[in-house]
Amino acid sequence: MTEHGQQLLNDRHFTVSARTWRRWEGDRPGWPAEETAIVVHDALGRWPEDLGFTTPPGWIRPEHHEEEQVTRRAFTSVTAAALVAGPIAPQHVDPALVDYFQQQLEGHYRADMFLGPHDLIGTVSAQYQLIDKLVRSAHGQTRRGLLRAGAAYAALVSWLYQDADDMDGASFWRGVTQEIAIRSRDPHLIGYSLVNQAQVRTDLGDGHAVVELCEAALDDADRLVPKVRIMAMQQ
């Protein structure tokens, strides 16, 4: 065990003494230090609690720490483009940018058919981040137009996550879509965002939520374009 630990930890001073072994074999084995627990697990394929040691209060397996770090990194990756903290320096926003982003969006729709979700998520979410930055400086119709474009980009990002079978990412970006749609005051986009939320709930097998979301969208059915109304009825 000592030799194995020295190689694993790259520490020639690591040792498991004969006295420690005798204590482990007794009625009250105590609990090994964390680095020793790691060596035991690597050598025997089992954690100390699986070998009869009494787990001390607060003990969390090192592998769980690693899982938490991976989860935190994944969450940061998903949310980074949508949660940019301000304040952001004001800048002039040309109204022509609204058409620019709409044209780019059509290209992303076409690219999705050829590339798939993983190659596009970074590109589309980065453009959403730029739109969000510009919205903070824009005014009037330019601001409204960018908000509508932002909702469309967020909806595409959410679909790409859903297509990649990342439902946590999809749910987060559906929420972003709904927020931006509400801020745009566009009833069609608000209805569309509710249908998007319903699509996630469909994949999660939550039928009641699907019906509730689509009924909410259809509350203003007379104000919806036929496409959104039909999508809600289909869901």
Coordinates of N, CA, C and O in Angstrom, one line a residue, residues 22-142:
R22 N -2.4 -2.5 11.9 CA -2.9 -3.2 13.0 C -4.2 -2.5 13.5 O -5.2 -3.2 13.9
R23 N -4.2 -1.1 13.5 CA -5.4 -0.4 14.0 C -6.6 -0.7 13.0 O -7.7 -0.9 13.5
W24 N -6.3 -0.7 11.7 CA -7.4 -1.0 10.8 C -8.0 -2.4 11.0 O -9.1 -2.6 10.7
E25 N -7.1 -3.3 11.4 CA -7.6 -4.7 11.6 C -8.3 -4.9 12.9 O -8.9 -6.0 13.2
G26 N -8.3 -3.9 13.8 CA -8.9 -4.0 15.1 C -10.4 -3.6 15.1 O -11.0 -3.4 14.0
D27 N -11.0 -3.6 16.3 CA -12.4 -3.3 16.4 C -12.7 -1.8 16.1 O -13.8 -1.4 15.8
R28 N -11.7 -0.9 16.4 CA -11.9 0.5 16.2 C -10.9 1.0 15.2 O -9.8 1.6 15.6
P29 N -11.1 0.8 13.9 CA -10.1 1.2 12.9 C -9.8 2.6 12.7 O -8.8 3.0 12.1
G30 N -10.7 3.5 13.2 CA -10.6 4.9 12.9 C -10.9 5.2 11.5 O -11.6 4.5 10.8
W31 N -10.4 6.3 11.0 CA -10.7 6.7 9.6 C -9.4 7.3 9.0 O -8.7 8.1 9.5
P32 N -9.1 6.8 7.8 CA -7.9 7.2 7.1 C -8.0 8.7 6.6 O -9.0 9.2 6.4
A33 N -6.8 9.3 6.5 CA -6.7 10.7 6.0 C -7.3 10.6 4.5 O -7.3 9.5 3.9
E34 N -7.7 11.8 4.0 CA -8.3 11.8 2.6 C -7.3 11.2 1.6 O -7.8 10.4 0.7
E35 N -6.0 11.6 1.6 CA -5.1 11.1 0.6 C -5.0 9.5 0.8 O -4.8 8.8 -0.2
T36 N -5.0 9.0 2.0 CA -4.9 7.6 2.2 C -6.2 6.9 1.7 O -6.1 5.8 1.1
A37 N -7.3 7.5 1.9 CA -8.6 7.0 1.4 C -8.5 6.9 -0.1 O -9.0 5.9 -0.7
I38 N -7.9 7.9 -0.8 CA -7.8 7.8 -2.2 C -6.9 6.7 -2.7 O -7.1 6.0 -3.6
V39 N -5.8 6.5 -1.9 CA -4.9 5.4 -2.2 C -5.6 4.0 -2.0 O -5.4 3.1 -2.9
V40 N -6.3 3.9 -1.0 CA -7.1 2.6 -0.7 C -8.0 2.4 -1.8 O -8.1 1.2 -2.3
H41 N -8.7 3.4 -2.3 CA -9.7 3.2 -3.3 C -9.0 2.8 -4.6 O -9.5 2.0 -5.4
D42 N -7.9 3.4 -4.9 CA -7.2 3.1 -6.2 C -6.6 1.7 -6.2 O -6.6 1.0 -7.2
A43 N -6.1 1.3 -5.0 CA -5.5 0.0 -4.9 C -6.5 -1.1 -4.8 O -6.3 -2.2 -5.4
L44 N -7.6 -0.9 -4.1 CA -8.6 -2.0 -3.9 C -9.9 -1.8 -4.7 O -10.7 -2.7 -4.7
G45 N -10.1 -0.6 -5.2 CA -11.3 -0.4 -6.0 C -12.5 -0.1 -5.1 O -13.7 -0.2 -5.6
R46 N -12.3 0.1 -3.8 CA -13.4 0.4 -2.9 C -13.0 1.5 -2.0 O -11.9 1.6 -1.6
W47 N -14.0 2.3 -1.6 CA -13.8 3.4 -0.6 C -13.8 2.8 0.8 O -14.4 1.8 1.0
P48 N -13.2 3.5 1.7 CA -13.1 3.0 3.1 C -14.4 2.6 3.7 O -14.5 1.6 4.4
E49 N -15.5 3.4 3.5 CA -16.8 3.0 4.1 C -17.3 1.7 3.5 O -18.1 1.0 4.2
D50 N -16.8 1.3 2.3 CA -17.2 0.0 1.8 C -16.4 -1.2 2.3 O -16.8 -2.3 2.1
L51 N -15.4 -0.8 3.1 CA -14.5 -1.8 3.7 C -14.7 -2.0 5.2 O -14.0 -2.7 5.9
G52 N -15.8 -1.3 5.7 CA -16.1 -1.4 7.1 C -15.7 -0.3 8.0 O -16.0 -0.3 9.2
F53 N -15.0 0.7 7.5 CA -14.6 1.9 8.3 C -15.9 2.7 8.6 O -16.8 2.7 7.7
T54 N -15.9 3.3 9.7 CA -17.1 4.1 10.1 C -16.9 5.5 9.5 O -15.9 6.2 9.8
T55 N -17.8 5.9 8.7 CA -17.7 7.2 8.0 C -17.9 8.4 9.0 O -18.8 8.4 9.7
P56 N -16.9 9.3 9.0 CA -17.0 10.5 9.9 C -18.0 11.5 9.4 O -18.3 11.5 8.2
P57 N -18.6 12.3 10.3 CA -19.5 13.4 9.8 C -18.9 14.3 8.8 O -17.7 14.7 8.9
G58 N -19.6 14.6 7.8 CA -19.1 15.6 6.8 C -18.3 15.0 5.7 O -17.8 15.7 4.8
W59 N -18.0 13.7 5.7 CA -17.2 13.0 4.7 C -17.9 13.0 3.4 O -19.0 12.6 3.3
I60 N -17.2 13.5 2.3 CA -17.7 13.5 1.0 C -16.7 12.8 0.1 O -15.5 13.3 0.1
R61 N -17.0 11.8 -0.6 CA -16.0 11.1 -1.4 C -15.3 12.1 -2.4 O -16.1 13.0 -3.0
P62 N -14.0 12.1 -2.6 CA -13.4 13.0 -3.6 C -14.0 13.0 -4.9 O -14.1 14.0 -5.6
E63 N -14.5 11.8 -5.4 CA -15.1 11.7 -6.7 C -16.4 12.6 -6.8 O -16.7 13.1 -7.8
H64 N -17.1 12.8 -5.6 CA -18.2 13.7 -5.6 C -17.8 15.1 -5.8 O -18.5 15.9 -6.4
H65 N -16.7 15.5 -5.2 CA -16.2 16.8 -5.4 C -15.9 17.1 -6.9 O -16.2 18.2 -7.4
E66 N -15.4 16.1 -7.5 CA -15.1 16.2 -9.0 C -16.4 16.4 -9.8 O -16.5 17.2 -10.7
E67 N -17.4 15.6 -9.4 CA -18.7 15.7 -10.1 C -19.3 17.1 -9.9 O -19.9 17.6 -10.8
E68 N -19.2 17.6 -8.7 CA -19.7 19.0 -8.4 C -19.0 20.0 -9.3 O -19.6 20.9 -9.8
Q69 N -17.6 19.9 -9.4 CA -16.9 20.8 -10.2 C -17.3 20.7 -11.7 O -17.4 21.7 -12.4
V70 N -17.5 19.5 -12.2 CA -17.9 19.3 -13.6 C -19.3 19.9 -13.8 O -19.5 20.6 -14.8
T71 N -20.2 19.7 -12.8 CA -21.5 20.2 -13.0 C -21.5 21.8 -13.0 O -22.2 22.4 -13.7
R72 N -20.6 22.3 -12.1 CA -20.5 23.8 -12.0 C -20.0 24.4 -13.3 O -20.4 25.4 -13.8
R73 N -18.9 23.7 -13.9 CA -18.4 24.1 -15.1 C -19.4 24.0 -16.3 O -19.5 24.9 -17.1
A74 N -20.2 23.0 -16.3 CA -21.2 22.8 -17.3 C -22.3 23.9 -17.2 O -22.7 24.4 -18.2
F75 N -22.7 24.2 -16.0 CA -23.7 25.2 -15.8 C -23.2 26.6 -16.3 O -23.9 27.3 -16.9
T76 N -21.9 26.9 -15.9 CA -21.3 28.1 -16.3 C -21.3 28.2 -17.8 O -21.5 29.3 -18.4
S77 N -20.9 27.1 -18.5 CA -20.8 27.1 -19.9 C -22.2 27.4 -20.6 O -22.3 28.1 -21.6
V78 N -23.2 26.8 -20.0 CA -24.6 27.0 -20.6 C -25.1 28.4 -20.4 O -25.7 29.0 -21.3
T79 N -24.8 29.0 -19.3 CA -25.4 30.3 -18.9 C -24.5 31.5 -19.3 O -25.0 32.6 -19.2
A80 N -23.3 31.3 -19.6 CA -22.3 32.4 -19.8 C -22.8 33.4 -20.7 O -22.7 34.6 -20.4
A81 N -23.3 33.0 -21.9 CA -23.7 34.0 -22.9 C -25.0 34.8 -22.5 O -25.2 35.9 -22.9
A82 N -25.8 34.3 -21.6 CA -27.0 34.9 -21.2 C -27.0 35.7 -19.9 O -27.9 36.5 -19.7
L83 N -25.9 35.5 -19.1 CA -25.9 36.2 -17.8 C -24.7 37.1 -17.7 O -23.8 36.9 -16.8
V84 N -24.5 38.0 -18.7 CA -23.4 38.9 -18.7 C -23.7 40.1 -17.7 O -24.7 40.8 -18.0
A85 N -22.9 40.3 -16.7 CA -23.2 41.4 -15.8 C -22.8 42.7 -16.3 O -21.9 42.9 -17.1
G86 N -23.6 43.7 -16.0 CA -23.3 45.1 -16.4 C -22.6 45.8 -15.3 O -22.2 45.2 -14.3
P87 N -22.5 47.1 -15.4 CA -23.0 48.0 -16.5 C -22.1 47.8 -17.7 O -20.9 47.5 -17.6
I88 N -22.7 48.1 -18.9 CA -21.9 48.0 -20.2 C -21.9 49.4 -20.8 O -22.9 50.2 -20.7
A89 N -20.7 49.8 -21.3 CA -20.5 51.1 -21.8 C -21.5 51.4 -23.0 O -21.6 50.6 -23.9
P90 N -22.2 52.5 -22.9 CA -23.1 52.8 -24.0 C -22.4 53.0 -25.4 O -21.3 53.3 -25.4
Q91 N -23.2 52.6 -26.4 CA -22.6 52.7 -27.8 C -23.8 53.0 -28.7 O -24.9 52.8 -28.4
H92 N -23.4 53.6 -29.9 CA -24.4 53.8 -30.9 C -24.8 52.5 -31.5 O -24.0 51.6 -31.8
V93 N -26.1 52.3 -31.7 CA -26.6 51.0 -32.3 C -27.4 51.4 -33.6 O -28.4 52.0 -33.5
D94 N -26.8 51.0 -34.7 CA -27.4 51.3 -36.0 C -28.7 50.4 -36.2 O -28.6 49.2 -36.0
P95 N -29.8 51.0 -36.6 CA -31.0 50.2 -36.8 C -30.8 49.0 -37.9 O -31.5 48.0 -37.8
A96 N -29.9 49.2 -38.8 CA -29.6 48.2 -39.8 C -29.2 46.8 -39.2 O -29.2 45.8 -39.8
L97 N -28.7 46.9 -37.9 CA -28.3 45.7 -37.2 C -29.4 44.7 -37.0 O -29.2 43.5 -36.9
V98 N -30.6 45.2 -36.9 CA -31.8 44.3 -36.7 C -31.9 43.4 -37.9 O -32.0 42.1 -37.8
D99 N -31.8 43.9 -39.2 CA -31.9 43.1 -40.4 C -30.7 42.2 -40.5 O -30.8 41.0 -40.9
Y100 N -29.5 42.7 -40.1 CA -28.3 41.9 -40.1 C -28.5 40.6 -39.3 O -28.2 39.5 -39.8
F101 N -29.0 40.7 -38.1 CA -29.1 39.6 -37.2 C -30.2 38.6 -37.7 O -30.1 37.4 -37.6
Q102 N -31.3 39.2 -38.3 CA -32.3 38.3 -38.9 C -31.8 37.5 -40.0 O -32.1 36.3 -40.2
Q103 N -31.0 38.1 -40.9 CA -30.4 37.4 -42.0 C -29.4 36.3 -41.5 O -29.4 35.2 -42.0
Q104 N -28.6 36.6 -40.5 CA -27.7 35.6 -39.9 C -28.5 34.5 -39.3 O -28.1 33.3 -39.5
L105 N -29.6 34.7 -38.8 CA -30.4 33.7 -38.2 C -30.9 32.7 -39.2 O -30.9 31.5 -39.0
E106 N -31.3 33.2 -40.4 CA -31.7 32.3 -41.4 C -30.6 31.3 -41.8 O -30.8 30.2 -42.1
G107 N -29.4 31.9 -41.9 CA -28.2 31.1 -42.2 C -28.0 30.0 -41.1 O -27.6 28.9 -41.4
H108 N -28.2 30.3 -39.8 CA -28.0 29.4 -38.8 C -29.1 28.2 -38.9 O -28.7 27.1 -38.6
Y109 N -30.3 28.6 -39.3 CA -31.3 27.5 -39.4 C -30.8 26.5 -40.5 O -31.0 25.3 -40.3
R110 N -30.3 27.1 -41.6 CA -29.8 26.2 -42.7 C -28.6 25.4 -42.2 O -28.5 24.2 -42.5
A111 N -27.7 26.0 -41.5 CA -26.5 25.3 -41.0 C -26.8 24.2 -40.1 O -26.1 23.1 -40.1
D112 N -27.9 24.3 -39.3 CA -28.3 23.3 -38.4 C -28.6 22.0 -39.1 O -28.3 20.9 -38.5
M113 N -29.1 22.1 -40.3 CA -29.5 20.9 -41.0 C -28.2 20.1 -41.4 O -28.2 18.9 -41.6
F114 N -27.1 20.8 -41.6 CA -25.8 20.2 -42.1 C -24.8 19.9 -41.0 O -24.1 18.9 -41.0
L115 N -24.8 20.7 -39.9 CA -23.8 20.6 -38.9 C -24.3 19.9 -37.6 O -23.5 19.2 -36.9
G116 N -25.6 20.1 -37.3 CA -26.0 19.5 -36.0 C -25.8 20.5 -34.8 O -25.1 21.5 -35.0
P117 N -26.3 20.2 -33.6 CA -26.3 21.1 -32.5 C -24.9 21.5 -32.0 O -24.7 22.7 -31.7
H118 N -24.1 20.5 -31.8 CA -22.8 20.8 -31.0 C -21.9 21.8 -31.7 O -21.3 22.6 -31.0
D119 N -21.9 21.9 -33.0 CA -21.0 22.8 -33.7 C -21.6 24.2 -33.8 O -20.9 25.1 -34.1
L120 N -22.9 24.3 -33.5 CA -23.6 25.6 -33.6 C -23.9 26.3 -32.3 O -24.0 27.5 -32.3
I121 N -23.9 25.6 -31.2 CA -24.3 26.2 -29.9 C -23.4 27.4 -29.6 O -23.9 28.4 -29.2
G122 N -22.1 27.2 -29.7 CA -21.2 28.3 -29.3 C -21.4 29.5 -30.2 O -21.4 30.7 -29.7
T123 N -21.6 29.3 -31.5 CA -21.7 30.4 -32.4 C -23.0 31.2 -32.2 O -23.0 32.4 -32.1
V124 N -24.1 30.5 -32.1 CA -25.4 31.2 -31.9 C -25.5 31.8 -30.6 O -26.0 33.0 -30.4
S125 N -25.0 31.2 -29.5 CA -25.1 31.8 -28.2 C -24.2 33.0 -28.1 O -24.5 34.0 -27.4
A126 N -23.0 33.0 -28.8 CA -22.2 34.2 -28.8 C -22.9 35.4 -29.5 O -22.8 36.5 -29.1
Q127 N -23.6 35.1 -30.6 CA -24.4 36.2 -31.2 C -25.5 36.7 -30.3 O -25.8 37.9 -30.3
Y128 N -26.1 35.8 -29.6 CA -27.2 36.2 -28.6 C -26.5 37.2 -27.6 O -27.1 38.2 -27.3
Q129 N -25.3 36.8 -27.2 CA -24.6 37.7 -26.2 C -24.4 39.1 -26.8 O -24.5 40.1 -26.1
L130 N -24.0 39.1 -28.1 CA -23.8 40.4 -28.7 C -25.1 41.2 -28.8 O -25.2 42.4 -28.5
I131 N -26.2 40.5 -29.1 CA -27.5 41.2 -29.2 C -27.9 41.7 -27.8 O -28.3 42.9 -27.7
D132 N -27.7 41.0 -26.8 CA -28.0 41.4 -25.4 C -27.2 42.7 -25.1 O -27.7 43.6 -24.5
K133 N -25.9 42.7 -25.5 CA -25.1 43.9 -25.2 C -25.6 45.1 -26.0 O -25.7 46.2 -25.4
L134 N -26.1 44.9 -27.2 CA -26.6 46.0 -28.0 C -27.9 46.5 -27.5 O -28.2 47.7 -27.5
V135 N -28.7 45.6 -27.0 CA -30.1 46.0 -26.5 C -29.9 47.0 -25.4 O -30.7 47.9 -25.2
R136 N -28.9 46.9 -24.6 CA -28.7 47.7 -23.4 C -28.4 49.2 -23.8 O -28.5 50.1 -23.0
S137 N -28.0 49.4 -25.1 CA -27.7 50.7 -25.6 C -28.8 51.2 -26.5 O -28.8 52.4 -26.8
A138 N -29.6 50.3 -27.1 CA -30.5 50.7 -28.1 C -31.8 51.4 -27.6 O -32.1 51.2 -26.4
H139 N -32.5 52.1 -28.4 CA -33.7 52.8 -28.0 C -34.8 52.6 -29.1 O -34.6 52.2 -30.2
G140 N -36.1 52.8 -28.6 CA -37.2 52.8 -29.5 C -37.4 51.5 -30.3 O -37.2 50.4 -29.8
Q141 N -37.7 51.7 -31.6 CA -37.9 50.5 -32.5 C -36.7 49.7 -32.7 O -36.8 48.4 -32.9
T142 N -35.5 50.3 -32.6 CA -34.3 49.5 -32.8 C -34.2 48.5 -31.6 O -33.9 47.3 -31.8

